[in-house]
XYZ file of C-alpha atoms in Angstrom:
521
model
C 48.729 -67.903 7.660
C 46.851 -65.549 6.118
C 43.782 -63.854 8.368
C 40.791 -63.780 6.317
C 37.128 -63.446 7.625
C 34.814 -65.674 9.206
C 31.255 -65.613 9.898
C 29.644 -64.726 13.451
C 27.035 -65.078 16.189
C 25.944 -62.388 14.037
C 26.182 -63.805 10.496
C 28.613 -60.886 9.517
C 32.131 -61.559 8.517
C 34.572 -60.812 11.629
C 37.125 -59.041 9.847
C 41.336 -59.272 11.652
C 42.633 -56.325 13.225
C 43.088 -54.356 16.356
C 41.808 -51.357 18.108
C 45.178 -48.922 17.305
C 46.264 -45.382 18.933
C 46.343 -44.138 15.297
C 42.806 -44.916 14.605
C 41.357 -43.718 17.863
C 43.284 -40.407 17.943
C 42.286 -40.307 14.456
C 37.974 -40.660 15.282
C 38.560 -38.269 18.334
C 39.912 -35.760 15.961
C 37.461 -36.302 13.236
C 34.659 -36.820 15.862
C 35.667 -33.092 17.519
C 33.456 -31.945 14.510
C 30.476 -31.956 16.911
C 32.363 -29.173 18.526
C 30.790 -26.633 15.943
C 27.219 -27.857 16.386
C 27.183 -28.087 19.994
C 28.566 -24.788 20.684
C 26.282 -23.253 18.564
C 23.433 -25.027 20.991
C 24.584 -23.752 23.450
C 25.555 -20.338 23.364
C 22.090 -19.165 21.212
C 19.897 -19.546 23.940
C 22.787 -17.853 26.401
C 23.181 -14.900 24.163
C 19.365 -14.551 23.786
C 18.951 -15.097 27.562
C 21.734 -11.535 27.730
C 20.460 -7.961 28.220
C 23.148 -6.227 26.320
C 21.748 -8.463 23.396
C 18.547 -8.167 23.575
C 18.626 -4.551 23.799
C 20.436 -4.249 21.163
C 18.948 -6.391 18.507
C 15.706 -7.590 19.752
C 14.454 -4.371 21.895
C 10.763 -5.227 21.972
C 11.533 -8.333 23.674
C 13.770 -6.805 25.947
C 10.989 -3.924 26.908
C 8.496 -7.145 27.725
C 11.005 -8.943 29.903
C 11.869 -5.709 31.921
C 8.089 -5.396 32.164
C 6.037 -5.512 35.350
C 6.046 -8.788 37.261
C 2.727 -9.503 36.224
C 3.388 -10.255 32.762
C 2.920 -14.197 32.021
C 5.937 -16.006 32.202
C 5.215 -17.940 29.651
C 5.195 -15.552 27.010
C 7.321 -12.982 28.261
C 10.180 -13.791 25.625
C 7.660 -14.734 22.488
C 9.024 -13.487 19.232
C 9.373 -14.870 15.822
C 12.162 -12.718 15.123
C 14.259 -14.290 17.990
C 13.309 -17.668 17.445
C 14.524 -16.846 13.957
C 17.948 -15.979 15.245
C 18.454 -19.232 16.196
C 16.679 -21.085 13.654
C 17.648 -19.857 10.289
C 20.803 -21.812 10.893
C 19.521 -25.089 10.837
C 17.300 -24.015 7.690
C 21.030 -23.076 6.225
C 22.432 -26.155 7.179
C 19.189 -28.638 5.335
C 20.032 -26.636 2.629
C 23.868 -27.061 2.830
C 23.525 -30.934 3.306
C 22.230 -31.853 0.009
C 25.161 -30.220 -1.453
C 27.756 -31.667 1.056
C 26.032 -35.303 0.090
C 27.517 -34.522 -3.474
C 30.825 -33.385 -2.249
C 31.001 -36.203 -0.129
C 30.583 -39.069 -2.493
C 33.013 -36.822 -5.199
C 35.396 -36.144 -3.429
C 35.601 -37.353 0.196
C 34.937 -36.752 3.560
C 37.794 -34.688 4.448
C 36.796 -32.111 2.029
C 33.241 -31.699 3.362
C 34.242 -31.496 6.801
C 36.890 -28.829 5.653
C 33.861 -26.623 4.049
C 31.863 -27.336 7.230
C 34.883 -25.664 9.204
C 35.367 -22.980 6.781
C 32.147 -22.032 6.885
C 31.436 -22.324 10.372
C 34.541 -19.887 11.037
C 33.072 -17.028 8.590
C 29.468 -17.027 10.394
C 31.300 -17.024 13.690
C 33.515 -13.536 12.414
C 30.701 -11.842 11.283
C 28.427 -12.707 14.141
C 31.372 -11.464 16.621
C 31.178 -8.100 14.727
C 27.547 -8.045 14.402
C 25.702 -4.296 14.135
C 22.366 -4.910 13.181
C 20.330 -8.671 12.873
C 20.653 -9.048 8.451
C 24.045 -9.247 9.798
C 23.418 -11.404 12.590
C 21.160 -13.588 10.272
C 23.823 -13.281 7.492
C 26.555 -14.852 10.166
C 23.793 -17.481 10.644
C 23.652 -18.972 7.456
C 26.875 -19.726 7.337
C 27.251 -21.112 10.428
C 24.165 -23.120 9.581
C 26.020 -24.045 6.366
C 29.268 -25.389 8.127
C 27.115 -27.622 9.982
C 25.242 -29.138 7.275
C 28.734 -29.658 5.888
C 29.728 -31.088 9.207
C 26.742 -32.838 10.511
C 27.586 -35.048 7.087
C 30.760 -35.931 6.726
C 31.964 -36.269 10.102
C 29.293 -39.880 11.470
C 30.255 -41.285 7.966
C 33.883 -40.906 8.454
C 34.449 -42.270 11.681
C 31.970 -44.872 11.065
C 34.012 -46.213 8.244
C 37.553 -45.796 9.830
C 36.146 -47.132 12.952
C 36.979 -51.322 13.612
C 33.269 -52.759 14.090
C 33.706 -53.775 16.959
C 33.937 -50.449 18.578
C 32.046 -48.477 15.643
C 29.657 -47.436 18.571
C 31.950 -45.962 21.214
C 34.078 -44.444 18.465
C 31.287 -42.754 16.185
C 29.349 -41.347 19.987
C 32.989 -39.296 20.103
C 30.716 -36.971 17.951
C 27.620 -36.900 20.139
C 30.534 -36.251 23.083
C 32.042 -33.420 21.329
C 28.498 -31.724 20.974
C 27.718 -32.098 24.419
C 31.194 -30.790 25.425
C 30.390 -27.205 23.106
C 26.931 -27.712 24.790
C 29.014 -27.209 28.207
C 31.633 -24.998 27.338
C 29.347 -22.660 25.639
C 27.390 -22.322 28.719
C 30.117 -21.909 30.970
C 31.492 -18.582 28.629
C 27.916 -17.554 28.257
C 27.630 -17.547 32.334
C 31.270 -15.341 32.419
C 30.072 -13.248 29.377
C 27.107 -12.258 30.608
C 29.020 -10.210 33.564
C 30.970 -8.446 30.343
C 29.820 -5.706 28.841
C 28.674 -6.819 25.270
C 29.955 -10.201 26.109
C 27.650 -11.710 23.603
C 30.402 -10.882 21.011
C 32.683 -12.975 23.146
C 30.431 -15.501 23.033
C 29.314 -15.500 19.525
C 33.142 -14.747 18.501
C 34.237 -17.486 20.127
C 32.493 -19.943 17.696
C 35.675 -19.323 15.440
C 37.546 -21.663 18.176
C 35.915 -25.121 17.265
C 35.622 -23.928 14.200
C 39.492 -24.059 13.974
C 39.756 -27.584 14.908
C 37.856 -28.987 12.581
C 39.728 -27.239 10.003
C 42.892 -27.989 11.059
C 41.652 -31.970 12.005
C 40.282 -31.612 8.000
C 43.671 -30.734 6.598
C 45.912 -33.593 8.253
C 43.700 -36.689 8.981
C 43.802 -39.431 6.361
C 40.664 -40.122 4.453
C 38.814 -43.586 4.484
C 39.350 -46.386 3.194
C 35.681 -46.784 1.622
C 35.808 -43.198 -0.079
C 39.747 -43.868 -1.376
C 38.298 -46.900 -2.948
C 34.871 -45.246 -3.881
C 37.577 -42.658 -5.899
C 39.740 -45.739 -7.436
C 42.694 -45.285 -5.049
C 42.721 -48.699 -4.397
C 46.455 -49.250 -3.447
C 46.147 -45.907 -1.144
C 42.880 -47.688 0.409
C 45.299 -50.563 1.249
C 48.169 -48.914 2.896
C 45.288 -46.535 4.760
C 43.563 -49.999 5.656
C 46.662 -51.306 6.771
C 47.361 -48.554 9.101
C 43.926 -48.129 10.382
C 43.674 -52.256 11.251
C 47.414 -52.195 12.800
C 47.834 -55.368 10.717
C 49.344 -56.713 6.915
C 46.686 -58.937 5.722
C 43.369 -56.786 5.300
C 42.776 -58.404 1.941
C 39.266 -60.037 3.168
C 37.540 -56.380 4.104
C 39.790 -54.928 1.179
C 37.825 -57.051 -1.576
C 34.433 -56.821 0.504
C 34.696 -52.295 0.123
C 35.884 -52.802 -3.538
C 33.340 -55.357 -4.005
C 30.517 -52.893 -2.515
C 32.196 -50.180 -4.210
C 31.452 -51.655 -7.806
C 28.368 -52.124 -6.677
C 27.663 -48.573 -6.056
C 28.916 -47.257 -9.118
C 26.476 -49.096 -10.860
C 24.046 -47.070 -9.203
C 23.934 -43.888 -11.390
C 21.316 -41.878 -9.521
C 21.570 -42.683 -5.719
C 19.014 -40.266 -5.058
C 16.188 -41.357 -7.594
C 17.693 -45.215 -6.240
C 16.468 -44.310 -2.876
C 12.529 -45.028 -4.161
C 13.781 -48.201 -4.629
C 11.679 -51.032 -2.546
C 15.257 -52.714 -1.187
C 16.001 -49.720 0.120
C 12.806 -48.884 2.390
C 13.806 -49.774 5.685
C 16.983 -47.670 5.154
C 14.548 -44.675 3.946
C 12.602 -44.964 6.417
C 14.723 -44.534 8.991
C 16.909 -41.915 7.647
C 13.574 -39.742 7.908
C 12.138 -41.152 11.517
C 14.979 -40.894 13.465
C 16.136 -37.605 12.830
C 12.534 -36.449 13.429
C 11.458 -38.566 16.783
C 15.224 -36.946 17.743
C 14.184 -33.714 17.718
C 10.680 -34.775 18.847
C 12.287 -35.634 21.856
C 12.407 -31.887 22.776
C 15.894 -32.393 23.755
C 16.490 -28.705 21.619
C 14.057 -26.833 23.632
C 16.089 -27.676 26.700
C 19.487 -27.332 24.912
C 18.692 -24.000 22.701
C 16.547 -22.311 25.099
C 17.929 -23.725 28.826
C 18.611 -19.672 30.111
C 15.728 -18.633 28.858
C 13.416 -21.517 30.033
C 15.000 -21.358 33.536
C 14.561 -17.592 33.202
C 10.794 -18.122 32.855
C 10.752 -20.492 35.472
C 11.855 -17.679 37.443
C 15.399 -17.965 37.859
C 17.356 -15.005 37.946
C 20.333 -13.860 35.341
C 22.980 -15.770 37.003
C 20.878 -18.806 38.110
C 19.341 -19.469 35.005
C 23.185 -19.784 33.564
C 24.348 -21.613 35.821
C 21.341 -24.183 35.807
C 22.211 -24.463 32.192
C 25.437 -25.324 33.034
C 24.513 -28.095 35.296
C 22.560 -29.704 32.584
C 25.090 -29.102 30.042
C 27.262 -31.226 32.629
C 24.982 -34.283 32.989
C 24.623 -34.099 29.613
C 28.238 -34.537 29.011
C 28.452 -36.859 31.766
C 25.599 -39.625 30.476
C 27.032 -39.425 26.882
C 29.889 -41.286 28.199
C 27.669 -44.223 29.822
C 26.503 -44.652 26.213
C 30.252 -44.580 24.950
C 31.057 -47.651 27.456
C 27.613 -49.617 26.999
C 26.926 -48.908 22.952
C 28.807 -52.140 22.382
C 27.831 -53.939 25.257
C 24.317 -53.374 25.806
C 23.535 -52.638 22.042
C 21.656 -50.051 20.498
C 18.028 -51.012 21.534
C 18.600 -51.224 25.420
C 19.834 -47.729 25.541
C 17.088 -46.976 23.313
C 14.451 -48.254 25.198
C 15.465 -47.168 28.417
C 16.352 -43.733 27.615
C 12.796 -43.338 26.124
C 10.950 -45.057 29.435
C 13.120 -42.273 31.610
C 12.271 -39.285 29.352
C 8.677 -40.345 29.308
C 8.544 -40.073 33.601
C 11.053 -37.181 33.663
C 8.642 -34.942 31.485
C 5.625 -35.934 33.004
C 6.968 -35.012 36.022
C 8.486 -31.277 34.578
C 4.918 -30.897 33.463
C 3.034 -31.684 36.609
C 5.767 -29.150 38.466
C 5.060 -26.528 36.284
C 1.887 -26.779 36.021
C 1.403 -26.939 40.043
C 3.522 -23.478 40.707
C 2.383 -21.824 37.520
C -0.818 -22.756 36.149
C -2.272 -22.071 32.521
C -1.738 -18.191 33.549
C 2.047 -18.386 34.167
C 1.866 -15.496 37.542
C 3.774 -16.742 40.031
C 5.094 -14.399 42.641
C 7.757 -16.002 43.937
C 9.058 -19.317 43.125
C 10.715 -21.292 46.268
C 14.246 -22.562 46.056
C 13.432 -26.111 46.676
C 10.731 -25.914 44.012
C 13.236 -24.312 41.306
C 15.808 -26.836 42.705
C 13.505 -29.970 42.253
C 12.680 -28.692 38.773
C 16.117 -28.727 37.397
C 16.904 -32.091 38.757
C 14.063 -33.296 36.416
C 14.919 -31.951 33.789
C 18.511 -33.535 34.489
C 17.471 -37.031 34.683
C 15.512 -36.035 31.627
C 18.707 -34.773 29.581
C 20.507 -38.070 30.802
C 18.034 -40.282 29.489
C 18.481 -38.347 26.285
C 22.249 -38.345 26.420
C 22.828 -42.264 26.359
C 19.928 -42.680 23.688
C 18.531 -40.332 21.447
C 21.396 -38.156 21.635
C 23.973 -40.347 20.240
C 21.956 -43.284 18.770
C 20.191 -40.726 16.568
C 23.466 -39.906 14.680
C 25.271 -43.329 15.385
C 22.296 -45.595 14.265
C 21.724 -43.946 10.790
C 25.279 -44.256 9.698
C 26.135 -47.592 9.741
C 22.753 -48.922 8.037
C 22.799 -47.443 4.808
C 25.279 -49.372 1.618
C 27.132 -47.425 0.245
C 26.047 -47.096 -2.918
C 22.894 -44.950 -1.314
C 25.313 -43.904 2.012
C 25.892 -40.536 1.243
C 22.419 -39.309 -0.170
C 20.774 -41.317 2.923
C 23.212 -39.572 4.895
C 22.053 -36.159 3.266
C 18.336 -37.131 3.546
C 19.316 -38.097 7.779
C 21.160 -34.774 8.085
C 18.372 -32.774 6.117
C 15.600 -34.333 8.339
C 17.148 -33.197 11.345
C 18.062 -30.030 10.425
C 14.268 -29.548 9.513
C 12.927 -30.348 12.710
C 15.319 -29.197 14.606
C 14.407 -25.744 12.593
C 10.534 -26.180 13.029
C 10.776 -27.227 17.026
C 13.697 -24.290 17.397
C 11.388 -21.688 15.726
C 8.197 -22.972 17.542
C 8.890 -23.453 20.915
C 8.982 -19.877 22.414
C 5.096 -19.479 20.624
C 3.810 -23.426 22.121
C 5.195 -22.019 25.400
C 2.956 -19.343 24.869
C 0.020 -21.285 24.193
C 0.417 -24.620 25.303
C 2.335 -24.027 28.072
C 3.122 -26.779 30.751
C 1.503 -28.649 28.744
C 4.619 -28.564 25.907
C 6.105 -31.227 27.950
C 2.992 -33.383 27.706
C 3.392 -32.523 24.156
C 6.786 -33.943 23.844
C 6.089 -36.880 26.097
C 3.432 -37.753 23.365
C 6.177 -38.441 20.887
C 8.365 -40.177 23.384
C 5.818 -42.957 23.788
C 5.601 -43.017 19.920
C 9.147 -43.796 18.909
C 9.718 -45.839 21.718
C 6.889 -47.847 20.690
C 8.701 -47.311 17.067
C 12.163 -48.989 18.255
C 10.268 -51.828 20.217
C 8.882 -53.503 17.017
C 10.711 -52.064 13.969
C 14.449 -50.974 14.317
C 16.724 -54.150 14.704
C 19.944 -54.194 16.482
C 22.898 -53.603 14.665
C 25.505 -54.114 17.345
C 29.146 -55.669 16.191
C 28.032 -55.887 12.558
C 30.711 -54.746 9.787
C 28.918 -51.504 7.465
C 28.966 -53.922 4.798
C 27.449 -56.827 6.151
C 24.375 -54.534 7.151
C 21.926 -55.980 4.798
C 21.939 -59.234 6.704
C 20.099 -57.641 9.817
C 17.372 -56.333 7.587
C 17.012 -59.544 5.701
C 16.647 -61.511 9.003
C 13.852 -58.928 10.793
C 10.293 -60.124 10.815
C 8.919 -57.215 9.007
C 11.830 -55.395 7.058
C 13.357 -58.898 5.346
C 10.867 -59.062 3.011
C 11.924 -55.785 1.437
C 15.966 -56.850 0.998
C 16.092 -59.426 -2.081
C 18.571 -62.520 -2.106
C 20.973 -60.634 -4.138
C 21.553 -58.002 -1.520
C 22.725 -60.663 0.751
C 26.993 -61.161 1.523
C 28.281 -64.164 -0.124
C 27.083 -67.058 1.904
C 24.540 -65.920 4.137
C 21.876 -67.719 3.025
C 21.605 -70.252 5.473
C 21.670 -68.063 8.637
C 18.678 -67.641 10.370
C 17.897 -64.965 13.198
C 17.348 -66.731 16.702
C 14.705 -66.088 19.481
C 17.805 -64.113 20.838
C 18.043 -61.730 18.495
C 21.856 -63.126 17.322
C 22.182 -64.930 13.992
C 23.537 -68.767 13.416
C 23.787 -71.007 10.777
C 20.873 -73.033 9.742
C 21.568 -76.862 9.591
């Protein structure tokens, strides 16, 4: 008997097929992507945190942290140059991800995940060899250009192979793989740092990652949606077939051709965007990304050494305190990976936003205790230093089964496809921005605002919490296609979807007190 789809709790189709080893190992592979753009968090503000470095390339900077103990802590590593080392690749990678939204949609995901490790590899060789900062900047860009290429392809990819059902665990295999480069960049940068110019170590070793995605680019098989998006429909088949462990896949087989036509109507996805059917998708394509990095999750991340090193941590300690909240971040990204698609998006949402809210408050009141608005402190006590970085865990935790993963997984899966890559691009581009802006501020609001940059942060916390509460919708066990159904039946986004947007036969469903969709009698 053949299996075809049937509708659910959730008014989506329930499409047949199983949870196989092929498709899993092939998301972890494809997911290992994050590698790239996690390392890269991590080891910039470990490099920058290094004497040899700094010496080298940023001497004034060095000269004011050697300076007498007197010198305000929180300004003691100020520099736009710095900052710039570590920001000009996520200007590079905004840049990059318009263009890998074209090559995307052209020619597939594989391809723009290949660029991204390419790319990625080249900045990492030249940074290795580095003599001067054009070519440290130089080495940069094209890092920052791999992971614009990245950063694109590799949520939409595992979001379409993924089986709907576990589209949540599978796609936060990306988040994972960030926060395990997070880690294992910290954990060279601490060994590195004992090595004489060990920043080329670290820097060098971006090549590694940068291998796997490569490598992952050149053998894993491309999606279903962009074989079909291409007119490989009988490859899209056999893939589908492979993917769902099962014969009969001819239900979700029409449904992606059927969306496909749809999207090749669209001539100008970009222009298309304006359109008023697609503003709850715009709109949060742009608002995630930036309550993301509004978080402040990056000034934590980029900048943990050098933070902890102006909290008064020493060389070593500051390392290895970035190393324990590279572990819990690795750690709470797998609560999300076993609750995604239990709990649903909003819960993890919500809560994560209530804990970062307390945790920063709480940073902010520490600081602001020990060290004031003049940053001299002459000695800080362990306990004190100790109870600091245990905030700042439980903040990163919060972060790490919310905002962390949610803010790549979440944007994915809403968009059609006919607009999916150039919303994609538009997600990517957002985040790159911010993540730019907040990267190249934060050493100058240190400066000047300084405990009070974690009240700052906190602000924004309470705002897209707030955001979440009334205005994103869940989208928990909902095939991509059937998306337009959870926009349709949300008090203040339906109005925006017309009837013709709408799978065949979900008319009479209705949204229930409970958030879950039945049928209307």
């Amino acid at each position: 008997m053949p299996a075809g789809g049937f509708v659910s709790q959730h008014g989506a189709k329930e499409y047949p097929g199983n949870l196989t080893v092929f498709v899993t190992v092939t998301c972890i592979v494809a997911a290992m992507g994050g590698l790239i753009f996690g390392y890269d968090i991590g080891i910039s503000g470990g490099v920058t945190s290094m004497s040899d470095f700094l010496k080298k390339f940023f001497p004034s900077v060095y000269r004011k942290e050697e300076a007498d103990e007197s010198t305000n802590q929180y300004c003691k590593f100020d520099s736009q140059i710095l900052t710039m080392f570590t920001s000009s690749l996520y200007l590079a990678a905004l840049l990059s991800s318009t263009v890998a939204s074209t090559v995307t949609r052209k020619f597939g995901r594989k391809l723009s995940m290949l660029f991204g490790g390419v790319l990625f590899f080249s900045g990492a060789l030249i940074n290795g060899f580095a003599r001067d900062v054009a070519m440290l900047i130089v080495g940069r860009i094209l890092l920052g250009f791999g992971v614009g290429f990245a950063n694109q392809s590799v949520p939409l990819y595992v979001s379409e192979m993924a089986p709907y059902k576990y589209r949540g665990a599978l796609n936060i295999g990306f988040q994972m793989s960030i926060t395990v480069g997070i880690l294992v960049a910290n954990i060279l940068n601490y060994f590195f740092a004992k090595v004489h110019s060990g920043w080329r170590l670290s820097l060098g070793g971006a090549m590694v990652p940068a291998l796997i995605i490569t490598v992952g680019a050149l053998v894993l098989p491309d999606t279903p949606n962009s074989l079909i998006e291409r007119g490989l429909h009988d490859k899209a088949r056999a893939n589908l077939q492979r993917v769902r462990g099962i014969d009969d896949v001819d239900e979700e087989l029409n449904d992606l051709i059927a969306a496909s036509e749809m999207s090749r109507k669209v001539e100008h996805p970009w222009r298309n965007l304006l359109q008023r059917r697609y503003r709850p998708h715009i709109t949060m394509a742009i608002l995630i990304p930036f309550f993301q990095q509004f978080t402040g999750i990056n000034v934590i991340m980029f900048y943990a050494p050098v933070l902890f090193k102006t909290l008064g941590f020493s060389g070593d300690a500051s390392l290895m305190s970035a190393i324990i909240t590279g572990g819990v971040n690795v750690v709470a990204t797998s609560v999300s990976i076993y609750g995604v698609d239990k709990w649903g998006r909003r819960a993890l949402f919500l809560e994560g936003g209530f804990q970062m809210l307390i945790s920063q408050i709480l940073v902010a009141v520490c600081i602001g205790i020990k060290f004031g608005v003049k940053g001299n402190v002459e000695h800080l006590p362990k306990w004190y230093a100790i109870l600091v970085v245990l905030f700042i865990c439980v903040y990163v935790a919060a972060f790490a089964w919310s905002w962390g993963p949610l803010g790549w997984l979440v944007p994915s899966e809403i968009f059609p496809l006919e607009i999916r890559s150039a919303a994609q691009s538009i997600n990517v581009s957002v985040n790159m921005l911010f993540t730019f802006v907040v990267a190249q501020a934060f050493l100058a609001m240190l400066c000047h605002l300084k405990f009070g940059l974690f009240l700052f942060f906190a602000f924004f916390v309470i705002v897209m919490t707030v955001f979440v509460y009334f205005f994103l919708p869940e989208t928990k066990g909902v095939p991509i296609e059937e998306m337009s159904l959870v926009w349709r039946n949300h008090p203040f986004w339906g109005k925006f979807i017309p009837d013709e947007d709408l799978p065949r036969g979900a008319h009479n469903i209705e949204l229930g007190k409970n958030g879950t969709f039945s049928k209307s009698t």
